[in-house]
């Protein structure tokens, strides 16, 4: 089977949940001999083609969306047509059996989805839409419901349920969770102060970790990801626990969103100063390959989001042996069972969040229970090997049904 994946998010350009997924996708497929994989990614550099094992990666500058897209409509229309031509050539020359578009209706202008649908239809190739996000605009809902997707694979039941409520045909909906590469994200016997030494922290510091992408746009991402709520909760604990450190690990933004990132970064620094926790807060950008050591070097992971389609960072933290605290929103309860493998709290309640963090700080029995159960949860349900194997079977069935 020859599969073409198309993703507007590239792990070589930025860091986030989809980028992590693409990294796992490459690791999963690059040594397989039963299929040929082609992957189209955006690049801010020159277009090029590279091989990585069994995968051919097409870095295409026509897929890189300029800032303030509304001002570049002619350029975008031209680039979308050129990308469509590239896809058509790959289909013909590589005898593609199926196309999978990763979150394509989010980010790139709608013309990219429209032209991809037309290209797939012209070549009579089944087209799968992989949804990593909730549809929040009428246009996004229409792109999901009105275009010719053979299957819509959602990263959580929460996303699938949201699509169904907004009119998506139940017969084309499915759920395939994201997974974690357990070869990289695993517990370690290395001492936690390896991270503390890197951050110039005393060995006695206990690290409360959160990890997220921050980009200031139409939404306040700091509010949506619960970072403001966490800062408020931490400010209540810090005076009574002077050995605590809040580590905010942030991901690299796409180049076209650097200005939005800088605005959010400045705002985040302002919130830290406003709540008088500068002396006990570290704000640092990490590369994806550094994150396993960051998790392993921390003591508790917390991300109190207002909205979360899945929560990749939770399964990464669990897999590395961290107790976790999340919120009762989106796909997070599909990972965390309250008081079994972590704590679930209501969003935007700094008082309760502070209580749960304090409970874990002082209760080694609960910490050890959550660590053990969290590792078991990931190994049973959320390894990338397991989830991508199931996803691959779905693609095979779509191809079979199309013949």
Tab-separated table of C-alpha atoms in Angstrom:
chain	number	residue	atom	x	y	z
A	1	UNK	CA	0.000	0.000	0.000
A	2	UNK	CA	1.289	3.453	-0.939
A	3	UNK	CA	0.162	6.185	1.458
A	4	UNK	CA	0.465	9.948	1.091
A	5	UNK	CA	0.347	11.981	4.312
A	6	UNK	CA	-0.050	15.758	4.158
A	7	UNK	CA	0.541	17.855	7.279
A	8	UNK	CA	0.600	21.667	7.635
A	9	UNK	CA	2.531	21.177	10.904
A	10	UNK	CA	6.148	20.096	10.634
A	11	UNK	CA	8.287	18.871	13.557
A	12	UNK	CA	11.257	20.370	11.712
A	13	UNK	CA	9.686	23.844	11.897
A	14	UNK	CA	7.890	23.972	15.257
A	15	UNK	CA	6.892	21.990	18.340
A	16	UNK	CA	3.358	20.962	19.311
A	17	UNK	CA	1.025	17.991	19.583
A	18	UNK	CA	0.674	17.438	15.830
A	19	UNK	CA	4.414	17.811	15.337
A	20	UNK	CA	4.979	15.138	18.001
A	21	UNK	CA	2.516	12.892	16.176
A	22	UNK	CA	4.315	13.374	12.845
A	23	UNK	CA	7.607	12.451	14.545
A	24	UNK	CA	6.010	9.241	15.847
A	25	UNK	CA	4.493	8.583	12.406
A	26	UNK	CA	7.924	8.782	10.776
A	27	UNK	CA	9.447	6.478	13.411
A	28	UNK	CA	6.621	3.971	12.950
A	29	UNK	CA	6.741	3.761	9.162
A	30	UNK	CA	10.381	4.297	8.235
A	31	UNK	CA	11.409	0.664	8.802
A	32	UNK	CA	8.277	-1.030	7.458
A	33	UNK	CA	8.552	-3.008	4.239
A	34	UNK	CA	4.848	-3.671	3.606
A	35	UNK	CA	4.061	-0.144	2.382
A	36	UNK	CA	5.603	2.979	0.883
A	37	UNK	CA	5.075	6.284	2.641
A	38	UNK	CA	5.151	9.781	1.157
A	39	UNK	CA	4.909	12.803	3.456
A	40	UNK	CA	4.352	16.423	2.407
A	41	UNK	CA	5.423	19.063	4.944
A	42	UNK	CA	5.774	22.855	4.817
A	43	UNK	CA	9.159	24.530	4.868
A	44	UNK	CA	10.259	28.132	5.233
A	45	UNK	CA	13.416	27.248	3.302
A	46	UNK	CA	13.795	25.909	-0.225
A	47	UNK	CA	11.624	23.032	-1.395
A	48	UNK	CA	13.471	19.711	-1.328
A	49	UNK	CA	12.928	15.971	-1.209
A	50	UNK	CA	14.613	13.698	1.333
A	51	UNK	CA	14.470	10.006	2.158
A	52	UNK	CA	14.218	8.692	5.691
A	53	UNK	CA	14.150	4.909	5.549
A	54	UNK	CA	10.919	3.852	3.885
A	55	UNK	CA	9.579	7.420	3.834
A	56	UNK	CA	9.968	10.062	1.141
A	57	UNK	CA	9.525	13.537	2.635
A	58	UNK	CA	8.609	16.449	0.379
A	59	UNK	CA	9.414	19.779	2.020
A	60	UNK	CA	7.372	22.257	0.010
A	61	UNK	CA	7.579	26.039	0.376
A	62	UNK	CA	4.161	26.397	-1.261
A	63	UNK	CA	2.754	24.869	1.920
A	64	UNK	CA	4.269	27.554	4.156
A	65	UNK	CA	1.477	30.016	4.940
A	66	UNK	CA	2.552	33.697	5.127
A	67	UNK	CA	1.636	35.817	8.117
A	68	UNK	CA	-1.565	37.848	7.740
A	69	UNK	CA	-2.850	35.478	5.087
A	70	UNK	CA	-5.735	37.786	4.166
A	71	UNK	CA	-3.207	40.228	2.674
A	72	UNK	CA	-1.653	37.552	0.471
A	73	UNK	CA	-4.715	35.976	-1.145
A	74	UNK	CA	-3.271	35.860	-4.670
A	75	UNK	CA	0.000	34.360	-3.429
A	76	UNK	CA	-1.876	31.787	-1.342
A	77	UNK	CA	-4.136	30.803	-4.247
A	78	UNK	CA	-1.065	30.339	-6.450
A	79	UNK	CA	0.777	28.318	-3.793
A	80	UNK	CA	-2.258	26.117	-3.149
A	81	UNK	CA	-2.479	25.308	-6.868
A	82	UNK	CA	1.245	24.480	-6.984
A	83	UNK	CA	0.886	22.218	-3.942
A	84	UNK	CA	-2.100	20.538	-5.607
A	85	UNK	CA	0.043	19.935	-8.693
A	86	UNK	CA	2.746	18.360	-6.519
A	87	UNK	CA	0.169	16.085	-4.907
A	88	UNK	CA	-1.204	15.091	-8.303
A	89	UNK	CA	2.288	14.225	-9.529
A	90	UNK	CA	2.990	12.123	-6.434
A	91	UNK	CA	-0.311	10.274	-6.899
A	92	UNK	CA	0.474	9.459	-10.515
A	93	UNK	CA	4.191	8.704	-10.212
A	94	UNK	CA	4.076	6.796	-6.930
A	95	UNK	CA	0.750	5.036	-7.489
A	96	UNK	CA	-0.753	6.353	-4.267
A	97	UNK	CA	-3.601	4.259	-2.818
A	98	UNK	CA	-4.823	6.647	-0.127
A	99	UNK	CA	-4.245	10.190	1.140
A	100	UNK	CA	-4.375	11.252	4.793
A	101	UNK	CA	-4.656	14.991	5.512
A	102	UNK	CA	-3.538	15.902	9.018
A	103	UNK	CA	-5.724	18.689	10.463
A	104	UNK	CA	-5.680	20.395	7.073
A	105	UNK	CA	-8.828	22.436	7.642
A	106	UNK	CA	-7.099	24.269	10.506
A	107	UNK	CA	-4.314	26.727	9.753
A	108	UNK	CA	-4.085	26.707	5.950
A	109	UNK	CA	-6.778	28.677	4.088
A	110	UNK	CA	-9.760	26.666	2.857
A	111	UNK	CA	-8.481	26.567	-0.723
A	112	UNK	CA	-5.902	23.948	0.308
A	113	UNK	CA	-8.644	21.569	1.490
A	114	UNK	CA	-10.824	22.293	-1.524
A	115	UNK	CA	-8.057	21.641	-4.056
A	116	UNK	CA	-6.916	18.494	-2.249
A	117	UNK	CA	-10.465	17.141	-2.392
A	118	UNK	CA	-10.665	17.930	-6.098
A	119	UNK	CA	-7.293	16.260	-6.757
A	120	UNK	CA	-8.236	13.127	-4.817
A	121	UNK	CA	-11.600	12.955	-6.582
A	122	UNK	CA	-9.989	13.420	-10.003
A	123	UNK	CA	-7.650	10.478	-9.363
A	124	UNK	CA	-10.353	8.444	-7.576
A	125	UNK	CA	-8.179	8.169	-4.464
A	126	UNK	CA	-9.804	7.840	-1.005
A	127	UNK	CA	-9.075	10.818	1.229
A	128	UNK	CA	-8.963	10.624	5.027
A	129	UNK	CA	-9.134	13.684	7.254
A	130	UNK	CA	-7.304	13.352	10.564
A	131	UNK	CA	-8.733	15.789	13.123
A	132	UNK	CA	-6.505	17.014	15.961
A	133	UNK	CA	-8.690	20.023	16.842
A	134	UNK	CA	-12.276	21.042	17.548
A	135	UNK	CA	-14.120	22.875	14.770
A	136	UNK	CA	-14.865	26.329	16.162
A	137	UNK	CA	-16.039	28.274	13.088
A	138	UNK	CA	-18.858	27.763	10.621
A	139	UNK	CA	-16.319	27.422	7.807
A	140	UNK	CA	-14.448	24.635	9.605
A	141	UNK	CA	-17.705	22.778	10.232
A	142	UNK	CA	-18.656	23.087	6.558
A	143	UNK	CA	-15.232	21.855	5.416
A	144	UNK	CA	-15.650	18.794	7.635
A	145	UNK	CA	-19.243	18.056	6.672
A	146	UNK	CA	-19.449	19.059	3.011
A	147	UNK	CA	-16.185	17.901	1.461
A	148	UNK	CA	-15.640	14.375	0.167
A	149	UNK	CA	-13.774	12.707	3.019
A	150	UNK	CA	-13.792	8.893	2.874
A	151	UNK	CA	-13.151	8.782	6.619
A	152	UNK	CA	-12.683	11.297	9.411
A	153	UNK	CA	-10.335	9.990	12.093
A	154	UNK	CA	-10.425	11.921	15.385
A	155	UNK	CA	-7.723	11.950	18.051
A	156	UNK	CA	-10.258	11.478	20.855
A	157	UNK	CA	-13.864	10.513	21.421
A	158	UNK	CA	-14.408	14.087	22.537
A	159	UNK	CA	-13.450	15.383	19.072
A	160	UNK	CA	-15.551	12.690	17.371
A	161	UNK	CA	-18.543	13.544	19.570
A	162	UNK	CA	-18.158	17.227	18.787
A	163	UNK	CA	-18.150	16.465	15.041
A	164	UNK	CA	-21.249	14.281	15.368
A	165	UNK	CA	-23.111	16.995	17.268
A	166	UNK	CA	-22.256	19.431	14.475
A	167	UNK	CA	-23.674	17.196	11.766
A	168	UNK	CA	-20.878	14.879	10.612
A	169	UNK	CA	-22.046	11.529	9.241
A	170	UNK	CA	-21.528	8.952	12.008
A	171	UNK	CA	-20.596	6.297	9.434
A	172	UNK	CA	-17.398	8.075	8.445
A	173	UNK	CA	-16.319	9.025	11.978
A	174	UNK	CA	-13.749	7.036	13.923
A	175	UNK	CA	-11.438	7.578	16.903
A	176	UNK	CA	-7.734	6.772	16.825
A	177	UNK	CA	-5.824	8.141	19.783
A	178	UNK	CA	-2.396	9.660	19.618
A	179	UNK	CA	0.413	7.674	21.199
A	180	UNK	CA	3.780	8.127	22.835
A	181	UNK	CA	7.069	6.607	21.705
A	182	UNK	CA	7.808	4.549	24.810
A	183	UNK	CA	11.393	3.960	23.676
A	184	UNK	CA	12.101	7.659	24.199
A	185	UNK	CA	9.555	8.582	26.852
A	186	UNK	CA	10.232	6.152	29.679
A	187	UNK	CA	11.124	6.264	33.382
A	188	UNK	CA	14.772	6.529	34.236
A	189	UNK	CA	16.941	5.818	37.240
A	190	UNK	CA	18.957	8.954	36.511
A	191	UNK	CA	18.857	11.444	39.349
A	192	UNK	CA	16.410	14.278	39.046
A	193	UNK	CA	19.014	16.949	39.750
A	194	UNK	CA	20.438	16.463	36.232
A	195	UNK	CA	17.665	18.808	35.088
A	196	UNK	CA	18.101	20.997	38.148
A	197	UNK	CA	21.779	21.429	37.405
A	198	UNK	CA	20.965	22.438	33.833
A	199	UNK	CA	18.514	25.030	35.147
A	200	UNK	CA	20.936	26.189	37.881
A	201	UNK	CA	18.501	25.146	40.591
A	202	UNK	CA	19.412	23.770	44.043
A	203	UNK	CA	19.203	19.997	44.337
A	204	UNK	CA	16.504	20.432	46.997
A	205	UNK	CA	14.121	22.126	44.565
A	206	UNK	CA	10.937	20.211	43.670
A	207	UNK	CA	9.767	20.982	40.161
A	208	UNK	CA	6.142	21.496	39.161
A	209	UNK	CA	6.221	21.157	35.389
A	210	UNK	CA	3.834	22.359	32.717
A	211	UNK	CA	4.443	22.193	28.965
A	212	UNK	CA	2.608	23.963	26.195
A	213	UNK	CA	2.836	25.991	23.025
A	214	UNK	CA	2.154	29.710	23.529
A	215	UNK	CA	0.946	31.874	20.664
A	216	UNK	CA	-1.068	35.036	21.177
A	217	UNK	CA	-3.797	35.232	18.523
A	218	UNK	CA	-7.551	35.615	18.470
A	219	UNK	CA	-7.670	33.421	21.567
A	220	UNK	CA	-5.711	33.991	24.753
A	221	UNK	CA	-3.696	30.783	24.645
A	222	UNK	CA	-2.374	31.376	28.176
A	223	UNK	CA	-5.953	31.373	29.432
A	224	UNK	CA	-7.036	28.447	27.240
A	225	UNK	CA	-4.121	26.255	28.336
A	226	UNK	CA	-4.725	27.131	31.978
A	227	UNK	CA	-1.302	28.714	32.463
A	228	UNK	CA	-2.760	31.796	34.176
A	229	UNK	CA	-4.762	29.516	36.478
A	230	UNK	CA	-1.626	27.504	37.285
A	231	UNK	CA	0.345	30.671	38.041
A	232	UNK	CA	-2.424	31.758	40.426
A	233	UNK	CA	-2.427	28.346	42.133
A	234	UNK	CA	1.368	28.261	42.390
A	235	UNK	CA	1.437	31.765	43.912
A	236	UNK	CA	-0.685	30.429	46.775
A	237	UNK	CA	1.722	27.579	47.445
A	238	UNK	CA	5.069	29.282	46.899
A	239	UNK	CA	5.209	31.279	50.176
A	240	UNK	CA	4.568	28.106	52.204
A	241	UNK	CA	6.789	25.837	50.102
A	242	UNK	CA	9.947	27.811	49.271
A	243	UNK	CA	11.603	24.712	47.746
A	244	UNK	CA	9.032	24.569	44.902
A	245	UNK	CA	9.907	25.662	41.361
A	246	UNK	CA	7.373	26.189	38.572
A	247	UNK	CA	8.941	25.147	35.262
A	248	UNK	CA	7.034	26.339	32.195
A	249	UNK	CA	8.394	24.431	29.192
A	250	UNK	CA	7.379	26.117	25.963
A	251	UNK	CA	7.603	24.880	22.383
A	252	UNK	CA	9.185	26.568	19.393
A	253	UNK	CA	6.569	28.402	17.280
A	254	UNK	CA	6.246	28.235	13.497
A	255	UNK	CA	8.277	31.000	11.869
A	256	UNK	CA	5.171	32.737	10.517
A	257	UNK	CA	3.832	33.081	14.077
A	258	UNK	CA	6.993	34.427	15.750
A	259	UNK	CA	5.444	37.841	16.453
A	260	UNK	CA	2.390	36.236	18.078
A	261	UNK	CA	4.718	34.033	20.153
A	262	UNK	CA	6.740	37.037	21.338
A	263	UNK	CA	3.574	38.846	22.432
A	264	UNK	CA	2.396	35.786	24.396
A	265	UNK	CA	5.864	35.296	25.902
A	266	UNK	CA	5.956	38.894	27.114
A	267	UNK	CA	2.452	38.557	28.532
A	268	UNK	CA	3.425	35.340	30.330
A	269	UNK	CA	6.395	37.084	31.930
A	270	UNK	CA	4.011	39.803	33.032
A	271	UNK	CA	1.680	37.328	34.752
A	272	UNK	CA	4.657	35.727	36.533
A	273	UNK	CA	5.770	39.139	37.795
A	274	UNK	CA	2.215	40.173	38.685
A	275	UNK	CA	1.855	37.167	41.002
A	276	UNK	CA	5.295	37.695	42.534
A	277	UNK	CA	6.699	34.264	41.694
A	278	UNK	CA	9.675	35.333	39.564
A	279	UNK	CA	12.191	33.902	42.055
A	280	UNK	CA	10.575	30.464	41.848
A	281	UNK	CA	9.599	30.248	38.173
A	282	UNK	CA	11.648	29.127	35.173
A	283	UNK	CA	10.373	29.874	31.681
A	284	UNK	CA	12.368	28.009	29.050
A	285	UNK	CA	12.084	26.748	25.474
A	286	UNK	CA	12.996	23.082	24.981
A	287	UNK	CA	13.495	20.993	21.861
A	288	UNK	CA	11.319	17.916	21.453
A	289	UNK	CA	14.232	15.533	21.985
A	290	UNK	CA	14.966	17.229	25.321
A	291	UNK	CA	11.484	16.677	26.730
A	292	UNK	CA	11.972	13.109	28.061
A	293	UNK	CA	14.741	14.392	30.354
A	294	UNK	CA	12.598	17.385	31.330
A	295	UNK	CA	9.752	15.090	32.383
A	296	UNK	CA	12.086	12.695	34.189
A	297	UNK	CA	13.772	15.534	36.036
A	298	UNK	CA	10.502	16.999	37.319
A	299	UNK	CA	8.279	15.947	40.233
A	300	UNK	CA	4.686	16.681	39.174
A	301	UNK	CA	3.120	17.540	35.807
A	302	UNK	CA	0.183	19.969	35.661
A	303	UNK	CA	-1.759	21.359	32.689
A	304	UNK	CA	-5.129	22.812	33.764
A	305	UNK	CA	-6.517	23.540	30.278
A	306	UNK	CA	-9.895	25.094	29.576
A	307	UNK	CA	-10.034	23.112	26.354
A	308	UNK	CA	-7.974	20.147	25.140
A	309	UNK	CA	-8.730	17.807	22.255
A	310	UNK	CA	-6.567	15.024	23.682
A	311	UNK	CA	-3.555	15.890	25.819
A	312	UNK	CA	-0.390	14.389	24.335
A	313	UNK	CA	1.730	15.893	27.110
A	314	UNK	CA	-0.143	13.853	29.735
A	315	UNK	CA	0.744	10.506	28.191
A	316	UNK	CA	4.332	11.679	27.720
A	317	UNK	CA	4.568	12.685	31.385
A	318	UNK	CA	2.923	9.442	32.546
A	319	UNK	CA	5.224	7.371	30.362
A	320	UNK	CA	8.231	9.058	32.003
A	321	UNK	CA	6.939	8.264	35.492
A	322	UNK	CA	5.370	11.575	36.534
A	323	UNK	CA	2.154	11.965	38.548
A	324	UNK	CA	-0.220	14.257	36.628
A	325	UNK	CA	-3.011	16.753	37.221
A	326	UNK	CA	-5.404	17.699	34.419
A	327	UNK	CA	-8.874	19.103	33.951
A	328	UNK	CA	-12.284	17.596	33.235
A	329	UNK	CA	-12.413	18.890	29.667
A	330	UNK	CA	-12.143	17.509	26.135
A	331	UNK	CA	-10.113	14.339	25.740
A	332	UNK	CA	-8.226	14.573	29.058
A	333	UNK	CA	-10.690	12.323	30.987
A	334	UNK	CA	-10.077	9.690	28.304
A	335	UNK	CA	-6.507	9.548	29.649
A	336	UNK	CA	-6.788	10.440	33.340
A	337	UNK	CA	-9.165	8.617	35.681
A	338	UNK	CA	-9.526	10.809	38.758
A	339	UNK	CA	-7.662	9.477	41.803
A	340	UNK	CA	-6.526	6.367	39.868
A	341	UNK	CA	-3.700	7.588	37.627
A	342	UNK	CA	-3.857	11.307	38.372
A	343	UNK	CA	-6.140	14.077	39.519
A	344	UNK	CA	-8.869	15.752	37.479
A	345	UNK	CA	-10.031	19.211	38.527
A	346	UNK	CA	-12.464	21.752	37.140
A	347	UNK	CA	-10.820	24.396	34.941
A	348	UNK	CA	-10.294	27.939	36.256
A	349	UNK	CA	-10.359	27.005	39.941
A	350	UNK	CA	-6.989	28.042	41.336
A	351	UNK	CA	-7.985	27.140	44.892
A	352	UNK	CA	-8.801	23.487	44.130
A	353	UNK	CA	-5.807	23.193	41.823
A	354	UNK	CA	-3.496	24.445	44.576
A	355	UNK	CA	-5.019	21.906	46.971
A	356	UNK	CA	-4.412	19.024	44.552
A	357	UNK	CA	-0.808	20.088	43.916
A	358	UNK	CA	-0.225	20.382	47.658
A	359	UNK	CA	-1.760	16.950	48.207
A	360	UNK	CA	0.681	15.378	45.751
A	361	UNK	CA	3.623	17.267	47.228
A	362	UNK	CA	2.946	15.837	50.673
A	363	UNK	CA	1.478	12.404	49.868
A	364	UNK	CA	4.145	10.009	48.610
A	365	UNK	CA	1.665	7.141	48.614
A	366	UNK	CA	-0.598	8.933	46.115
A	367	UNK	CA	2.370	9.968	43.995
A	368	UNK	CA	3.652	6.404	43.787
A	369	UNK	CA	0.147	5.089	43.027
A	370	UNK	CA	-0.360	7.586	40.182
A	371	UNK	CA	3.089	6.891	38.741
A	372	UNK	CA	2.504	3.139	38.662
A	373	UNK	CA	-1.023	3.441	37.257
A	374	UNK	CA	0.039	6.089	34.747
A	375	UNK	CA	2.778	3.906	33.279
A	376	UNK	CA	0.310	1.017	33.070
A	377	UNK	CA	-2.271	3.231	31.328
A	378	UNK	CA	0.191	4.315	28.661
A	379	UNK	CA	1.606	0.836	28.076
A	380	UNK	CA	-1.902	-0.612	27.752
A	381	UNK	CA	-3.569	2.067	25.663
A	382	UNK	CA	-1.371	4.874	24.424
A	383	UNK	CA	1.860	3.676	22.863
A	384	UNK	CA	2.425	5.031	19.367
A	385	UNK	CA	3.065	1.488	18.156
A	386	UNK	CA	-0.394	0.343	19.291
A	387	UNK	CA	-2.287	3.402	18.090
A	388	UNK	CA	-0.551	3.700	14.715
A	389	UNK	CA	-1.015	-0.023	14.076
A	390	UNK	CA	-4.771	0.424	14.560
A	391	UNK	CA	-4.721	3.556	12.412
A	392	UNK	CA	-2.871	1.721	9.639
A	393	UNK	CA	-5.494	-1.067	9.703
A	394	UNK	CA	-8.195	1.561	9.234
A	395	UNK	CA	-6.370	2.978	6.191
A	396	UNK	CA	-6.083	-0.534	4.722
A	397	UNK	CA	-9.814	-1.071	5.156
A	398	UNK	CA	-10.631	2.271	3.487
A	399	UNK	CA	-8.481	1.268	0.495
A	400	UNK	CA	-10.104	-2.184	0.323
A	401	UNK	CA	-13.610	-0.703	0.503
A	402	UNK	CA	-12.717	1.770	-2.257
A	403	UNK	CA	-11.903	-1.020	-4.771
